[in-house]
Short mmCIF file of C-alpha atoms and ligand atoms in Angstrom, two decimals:
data_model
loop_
_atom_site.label_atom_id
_atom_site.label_comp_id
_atom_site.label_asym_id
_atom_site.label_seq_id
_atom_site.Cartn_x
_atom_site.Cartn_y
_atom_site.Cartn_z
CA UNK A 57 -13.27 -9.27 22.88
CA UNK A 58 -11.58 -6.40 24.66
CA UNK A 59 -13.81 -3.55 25.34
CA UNK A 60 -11.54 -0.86 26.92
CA UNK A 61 -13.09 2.29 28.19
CA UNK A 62 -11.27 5.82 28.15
CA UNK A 63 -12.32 8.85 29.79
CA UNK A 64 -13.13 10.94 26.49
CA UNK A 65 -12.48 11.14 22.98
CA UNK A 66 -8.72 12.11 23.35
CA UNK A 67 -8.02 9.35 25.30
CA UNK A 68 -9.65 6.75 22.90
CA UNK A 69 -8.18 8.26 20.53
CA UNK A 70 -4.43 8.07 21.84
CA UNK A 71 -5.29 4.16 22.91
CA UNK A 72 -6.42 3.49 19.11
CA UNK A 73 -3.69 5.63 17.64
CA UNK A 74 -1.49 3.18 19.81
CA UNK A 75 -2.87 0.37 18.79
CA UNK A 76 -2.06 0.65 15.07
CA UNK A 77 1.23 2.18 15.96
CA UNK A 78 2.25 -1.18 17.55
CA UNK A 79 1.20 -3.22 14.67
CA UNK A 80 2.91 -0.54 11.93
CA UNK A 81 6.20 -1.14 14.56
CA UNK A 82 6.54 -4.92 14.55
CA UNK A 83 4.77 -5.53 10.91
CA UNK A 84 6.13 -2.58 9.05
CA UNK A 85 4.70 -3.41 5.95
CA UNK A 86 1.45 -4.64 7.59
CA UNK A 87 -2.11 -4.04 5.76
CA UNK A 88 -4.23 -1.58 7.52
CA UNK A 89 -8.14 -0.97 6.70
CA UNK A 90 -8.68 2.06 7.73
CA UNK A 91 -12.10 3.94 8.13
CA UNK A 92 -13.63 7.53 8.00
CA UNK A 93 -16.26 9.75 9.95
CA UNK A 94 -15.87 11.73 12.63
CA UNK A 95 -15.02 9.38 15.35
CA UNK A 96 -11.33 8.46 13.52
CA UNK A 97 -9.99 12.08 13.04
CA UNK A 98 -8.59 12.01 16.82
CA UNK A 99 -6.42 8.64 16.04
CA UNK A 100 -5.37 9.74 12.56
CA UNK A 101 -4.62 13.21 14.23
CA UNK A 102 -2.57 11.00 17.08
CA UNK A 103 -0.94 8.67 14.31
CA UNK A 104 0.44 12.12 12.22
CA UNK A 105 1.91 13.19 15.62
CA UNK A 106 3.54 10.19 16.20
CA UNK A 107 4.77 10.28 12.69
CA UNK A 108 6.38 13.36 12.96
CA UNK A 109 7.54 13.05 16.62
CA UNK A 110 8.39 9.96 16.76
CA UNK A 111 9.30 8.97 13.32
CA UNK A 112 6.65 6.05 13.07
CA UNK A 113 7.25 5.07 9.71
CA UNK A 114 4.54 4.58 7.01
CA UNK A 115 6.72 3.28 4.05
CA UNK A 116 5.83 -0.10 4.05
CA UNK A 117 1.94 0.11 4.96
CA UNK A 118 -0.37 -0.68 2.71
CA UNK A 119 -3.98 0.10 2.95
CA UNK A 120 -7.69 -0.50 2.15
CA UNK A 121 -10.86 2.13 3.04
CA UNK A 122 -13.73 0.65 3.90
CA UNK A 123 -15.95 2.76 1.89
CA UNK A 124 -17.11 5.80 -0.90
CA UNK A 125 -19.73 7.72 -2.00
CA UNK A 126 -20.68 6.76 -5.30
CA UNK A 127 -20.99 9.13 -7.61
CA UNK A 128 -18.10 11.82 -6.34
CA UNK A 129 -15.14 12.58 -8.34
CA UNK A 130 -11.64 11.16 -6.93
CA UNK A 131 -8.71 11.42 -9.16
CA UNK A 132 -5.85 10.56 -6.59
CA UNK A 133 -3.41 11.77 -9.48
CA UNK A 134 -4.94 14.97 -9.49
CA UNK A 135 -4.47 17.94 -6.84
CA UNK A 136 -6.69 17.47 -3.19
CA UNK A 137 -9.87 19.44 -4.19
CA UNK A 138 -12.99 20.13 -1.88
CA UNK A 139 -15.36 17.48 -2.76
CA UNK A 140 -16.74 15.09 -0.14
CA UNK A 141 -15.44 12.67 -0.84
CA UNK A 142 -13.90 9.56 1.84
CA UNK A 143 -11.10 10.11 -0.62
CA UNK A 144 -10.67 13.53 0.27
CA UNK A 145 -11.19 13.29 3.97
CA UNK A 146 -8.52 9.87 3.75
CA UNK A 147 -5.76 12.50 2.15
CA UNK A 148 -6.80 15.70 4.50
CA UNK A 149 -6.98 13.83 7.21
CA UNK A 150 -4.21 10.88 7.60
CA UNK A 151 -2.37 10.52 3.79
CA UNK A 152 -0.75 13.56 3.27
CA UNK A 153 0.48 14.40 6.73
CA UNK A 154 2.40 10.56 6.78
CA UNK A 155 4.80 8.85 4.91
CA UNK A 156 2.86 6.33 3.32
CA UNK A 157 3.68 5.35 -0.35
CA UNK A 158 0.70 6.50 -3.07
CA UNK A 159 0.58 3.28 -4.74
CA UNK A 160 0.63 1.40 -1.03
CA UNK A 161 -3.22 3.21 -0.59
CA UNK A 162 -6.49 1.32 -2.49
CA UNK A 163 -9.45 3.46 -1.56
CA UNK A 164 -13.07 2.40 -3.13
CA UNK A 165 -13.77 4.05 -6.75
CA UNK A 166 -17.03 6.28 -5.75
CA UNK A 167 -16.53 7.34 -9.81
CA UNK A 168 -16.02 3.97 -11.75
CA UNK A 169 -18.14 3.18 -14.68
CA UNK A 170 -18.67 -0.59 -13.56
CA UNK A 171 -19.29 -0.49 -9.70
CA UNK A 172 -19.99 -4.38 -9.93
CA UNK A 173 -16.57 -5.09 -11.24
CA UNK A 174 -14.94 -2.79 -9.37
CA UNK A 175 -16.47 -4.42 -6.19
CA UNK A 176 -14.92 -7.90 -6.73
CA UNK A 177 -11.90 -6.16 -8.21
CA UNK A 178 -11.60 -4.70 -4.75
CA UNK A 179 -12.11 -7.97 -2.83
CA UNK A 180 -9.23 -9.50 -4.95
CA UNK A 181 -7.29 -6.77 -4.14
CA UNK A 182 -7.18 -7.33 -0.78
CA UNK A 183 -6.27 -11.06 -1.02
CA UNK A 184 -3.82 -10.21 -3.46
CA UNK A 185 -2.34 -8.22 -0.43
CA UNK A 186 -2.40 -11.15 2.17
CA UNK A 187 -5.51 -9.98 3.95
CA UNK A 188 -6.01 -7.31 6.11
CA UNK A 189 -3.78 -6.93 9.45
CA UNK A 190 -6.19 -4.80 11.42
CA UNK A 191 -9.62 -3.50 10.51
CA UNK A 192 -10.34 -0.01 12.12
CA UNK A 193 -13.72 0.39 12.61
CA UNK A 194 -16.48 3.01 14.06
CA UNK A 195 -20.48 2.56 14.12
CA UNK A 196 -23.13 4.53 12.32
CA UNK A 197 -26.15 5.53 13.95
CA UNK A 198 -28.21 2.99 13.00
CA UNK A 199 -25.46 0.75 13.84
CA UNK A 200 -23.39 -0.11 10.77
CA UNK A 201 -20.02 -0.98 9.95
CA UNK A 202 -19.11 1.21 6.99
CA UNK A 203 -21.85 1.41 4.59
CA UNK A 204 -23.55 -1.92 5.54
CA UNK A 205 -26.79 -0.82 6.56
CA UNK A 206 -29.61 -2.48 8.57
CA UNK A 207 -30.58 -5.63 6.27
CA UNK A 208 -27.32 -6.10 4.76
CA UNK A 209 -26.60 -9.55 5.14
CA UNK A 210 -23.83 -10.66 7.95
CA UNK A 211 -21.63 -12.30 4.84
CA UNK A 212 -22.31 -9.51 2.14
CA UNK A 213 -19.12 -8.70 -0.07
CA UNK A 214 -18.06 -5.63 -1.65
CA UNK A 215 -20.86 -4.01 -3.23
CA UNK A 216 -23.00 -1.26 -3.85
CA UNK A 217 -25.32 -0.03 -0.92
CA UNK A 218 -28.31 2.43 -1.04
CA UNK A 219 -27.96 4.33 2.00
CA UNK A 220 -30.70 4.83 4.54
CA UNK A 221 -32.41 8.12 5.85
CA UNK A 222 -30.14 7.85 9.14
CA UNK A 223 -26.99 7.53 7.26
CA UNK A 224 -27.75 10.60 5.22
CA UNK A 225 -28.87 12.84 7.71
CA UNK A 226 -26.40 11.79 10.15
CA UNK A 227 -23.34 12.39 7.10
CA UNK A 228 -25.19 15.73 6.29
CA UNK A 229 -24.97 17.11 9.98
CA UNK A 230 -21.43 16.32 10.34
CA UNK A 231 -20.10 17.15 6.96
CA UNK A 232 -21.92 17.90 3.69
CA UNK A 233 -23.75 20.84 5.94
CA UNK A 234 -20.39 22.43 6.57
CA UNK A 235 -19.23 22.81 2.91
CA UNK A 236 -22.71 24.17 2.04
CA UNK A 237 -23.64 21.41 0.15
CA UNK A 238 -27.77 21.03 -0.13
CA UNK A 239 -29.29 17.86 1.41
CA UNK A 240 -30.84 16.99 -2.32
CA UNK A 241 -26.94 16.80 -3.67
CA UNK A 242 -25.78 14.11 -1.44
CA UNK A 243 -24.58 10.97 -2.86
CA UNK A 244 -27.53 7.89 -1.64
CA UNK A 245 -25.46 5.20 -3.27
CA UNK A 246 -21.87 4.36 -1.50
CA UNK A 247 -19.27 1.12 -2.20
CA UNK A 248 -18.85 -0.91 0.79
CA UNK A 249 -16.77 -3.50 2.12
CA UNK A 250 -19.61 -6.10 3.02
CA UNK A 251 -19.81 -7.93 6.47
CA UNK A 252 -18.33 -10.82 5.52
CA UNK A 253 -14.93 -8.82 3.84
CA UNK A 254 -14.64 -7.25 7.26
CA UNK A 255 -14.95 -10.36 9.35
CA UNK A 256 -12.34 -11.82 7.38
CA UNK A 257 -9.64 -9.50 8.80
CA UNK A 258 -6.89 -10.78 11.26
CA UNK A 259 -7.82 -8.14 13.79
CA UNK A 260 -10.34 -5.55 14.58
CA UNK A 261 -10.66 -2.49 16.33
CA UNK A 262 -14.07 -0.28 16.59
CA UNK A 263 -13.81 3.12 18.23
CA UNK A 264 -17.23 5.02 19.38
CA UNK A 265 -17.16 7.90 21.04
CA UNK A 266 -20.45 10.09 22.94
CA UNK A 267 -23.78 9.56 24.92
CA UNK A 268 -25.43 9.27 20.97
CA UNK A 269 -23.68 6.19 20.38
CA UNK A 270 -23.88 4.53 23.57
CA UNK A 271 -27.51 2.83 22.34
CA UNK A 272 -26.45 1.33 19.09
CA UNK A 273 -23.04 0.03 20.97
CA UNK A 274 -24.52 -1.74 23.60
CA UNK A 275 -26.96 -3.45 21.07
CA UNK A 276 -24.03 -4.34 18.76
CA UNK A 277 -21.52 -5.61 21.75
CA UNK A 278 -24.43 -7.32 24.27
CA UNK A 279 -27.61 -7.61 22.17
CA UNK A 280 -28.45 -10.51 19.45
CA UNK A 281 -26.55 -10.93 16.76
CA UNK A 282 -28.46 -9.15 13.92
CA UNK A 283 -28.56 -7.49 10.00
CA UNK A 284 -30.82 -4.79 11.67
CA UNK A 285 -27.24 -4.00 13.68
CA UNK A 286 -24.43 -4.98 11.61
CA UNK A 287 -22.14 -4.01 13.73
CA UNK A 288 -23.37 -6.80 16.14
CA UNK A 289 -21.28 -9.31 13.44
CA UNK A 290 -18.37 -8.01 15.82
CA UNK A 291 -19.54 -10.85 18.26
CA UNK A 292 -18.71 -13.24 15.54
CA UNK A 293 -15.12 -12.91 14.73
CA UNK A 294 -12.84 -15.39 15.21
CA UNK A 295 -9.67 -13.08 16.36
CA UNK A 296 -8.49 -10.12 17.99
CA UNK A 297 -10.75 -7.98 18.83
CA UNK A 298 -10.44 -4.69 20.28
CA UNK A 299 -13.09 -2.03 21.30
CA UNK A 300 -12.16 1.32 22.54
CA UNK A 301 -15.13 3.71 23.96
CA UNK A 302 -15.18 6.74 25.59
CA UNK A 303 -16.90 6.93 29.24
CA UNK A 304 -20.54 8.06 27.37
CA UNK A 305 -19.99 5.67 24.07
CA UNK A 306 -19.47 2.68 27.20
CA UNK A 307 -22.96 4.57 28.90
CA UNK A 308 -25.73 1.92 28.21
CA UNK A 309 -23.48 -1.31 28.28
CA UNK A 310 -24.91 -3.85 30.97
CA UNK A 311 -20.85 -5.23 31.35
CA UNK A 312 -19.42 -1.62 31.00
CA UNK A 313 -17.85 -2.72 35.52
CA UNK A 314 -16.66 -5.77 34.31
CA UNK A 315 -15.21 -4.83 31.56
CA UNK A 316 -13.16 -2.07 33.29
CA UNK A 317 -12.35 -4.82 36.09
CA UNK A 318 -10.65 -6.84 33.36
CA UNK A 319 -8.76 -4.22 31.81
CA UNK A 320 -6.84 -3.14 35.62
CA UNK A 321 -6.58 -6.71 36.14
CA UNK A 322 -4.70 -6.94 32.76
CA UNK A 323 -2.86 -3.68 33.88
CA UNK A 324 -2.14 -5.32 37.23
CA UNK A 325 -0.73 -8.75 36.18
CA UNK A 326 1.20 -7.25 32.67
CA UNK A 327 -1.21 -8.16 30.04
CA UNK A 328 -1.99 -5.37 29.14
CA UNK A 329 -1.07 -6.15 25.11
CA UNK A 330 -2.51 -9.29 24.81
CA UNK A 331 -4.75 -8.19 22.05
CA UNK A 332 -1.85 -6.97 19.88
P1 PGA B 44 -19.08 8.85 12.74
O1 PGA B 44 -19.56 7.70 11.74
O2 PGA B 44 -17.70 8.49 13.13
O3 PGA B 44 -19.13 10.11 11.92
O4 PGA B 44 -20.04 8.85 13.88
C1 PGA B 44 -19.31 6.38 12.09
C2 PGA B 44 -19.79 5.47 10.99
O5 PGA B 44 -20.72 5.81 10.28
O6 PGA B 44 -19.21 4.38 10.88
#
């Protein structure tokens, strides 16, 4: 696992806007899961600039979202409207700014009629696309990885999740509060990529950013491995991993010297992109 620390958010965000740049460069038509929140805006902001600066090119991507609301109205074929939805935040934020192809972008159906066979519809879907290349990743509160919260089993599929009182309130602050919609309206039922779906990507990357998350990510990189923490199931992949923090996310980490020791001596002796 590399755990690379930045000063602050822009600086984690630049090293994980990086990161995906240099697997869209040498896989061009690579498979990206991408994820939503807060904590991602600053890379997809980063990715758009290099986009536009640097021509990084987005034809060939293909991609999968971890998770939806269920229960919100997306109609891709329609014009961008204000729900609140991950739909919505997916164009706002990264889709429409890049040159990615609409039919290259599967996001979960938060308004299908038969969530269950949507679900495995969505797991074939990704197989059908070769896997994915690199899993981006941040951590709720109560430490999951997208909607997989605390209990979810550590090789749970795409399914339905009810979401817990942490989720909520923590989605409410940062976003439903903003567009004025009341607390009672939220959405408590989301589609998820399980555990298990994301542990079966090539790569991952988690971002986490701020003193609030620096609890939940020392418990998911050094604690036991554990449902309560789903996040934790990051200990148990097989491949690249990649974690980038800012200086408060990295706070409460036991290893947080040593694992700034190992990324100069990477620096110093040129391997420095041994992860990509
Ligand atoms: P946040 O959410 O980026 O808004 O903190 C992270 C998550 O729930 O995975």
């Amino acid at each position: 696992m590399d755990v690379i620390i930045k000063g602050d958010y822009d600086e984690m965000s630049k090293f994980a806007a990086g990161v995906i740049a240099e697997f869209v460069r040498k896989k061009p038509d690579c498979v990206l899961g991408l994820a939503t929140g807060s904590t991602p805006i600053g890379t997809y902001r980063e990715l758009v600039r290099m986009h536009k600066e640097e021509g990084l090119d987005f034809s060939g991507v293909r991609t999968f979202n971890l998770d939806e609301y269920l229960g919100i109205g997306i109609d891709l074929s329609k014009p961008y409207d204000e729900d609140q939805s991950y739909a919505r935040f997916m164009y706002e934020e990264l889709f429409k700014h890049i040159n990615i192809k609409k039919e290259n972008i599967r996001l979960p159906d938060g308004r299908t009629s038969d969530p269950d066979g949507f679900c495995k519809w969505y797991e074939e879907e990704i197989k059908r696309a070769g896997g994915i290349d690199l899993q981006l990743l941040g951590i709720g509160g109560d430490g999951h990885w997208a909607f997989n919260e605390p209990g979810s089993s550590l090789a749970s599929r795409t399914r339905v999740q009810v979401l817990t009182k942490q989720t909520l309130d923590d989605n409410y602050e940062m976003f439903y509060k903003k567009a004025g919609v009341p607390r009672e309206e939220m959405p408590h039922f989301a589609i998820t990529m399980g555990i298990g779906t994301i542990l079966e990507a090539r790569n991952i990357m988690m971002i986490a950013s701020g003193r609030k998350k620096a609890g939940v990510v020392a418990k998911a990189l050094e604690g036991p491995v554990t449902s309560q923490i789903t996040a934790s199931a990051i200990q148990l992949h097989p491949g690249g991993v990649i974690v980038v923090l800012d200086q408060e996310a990295a706070s409460g980490l036991a290893l947080r010297d040593h694992y700034m020791h190992v990324e100069k001596l990477k620096e110093k002796y040129g391997l420095s992109t041994r992860y990509i």
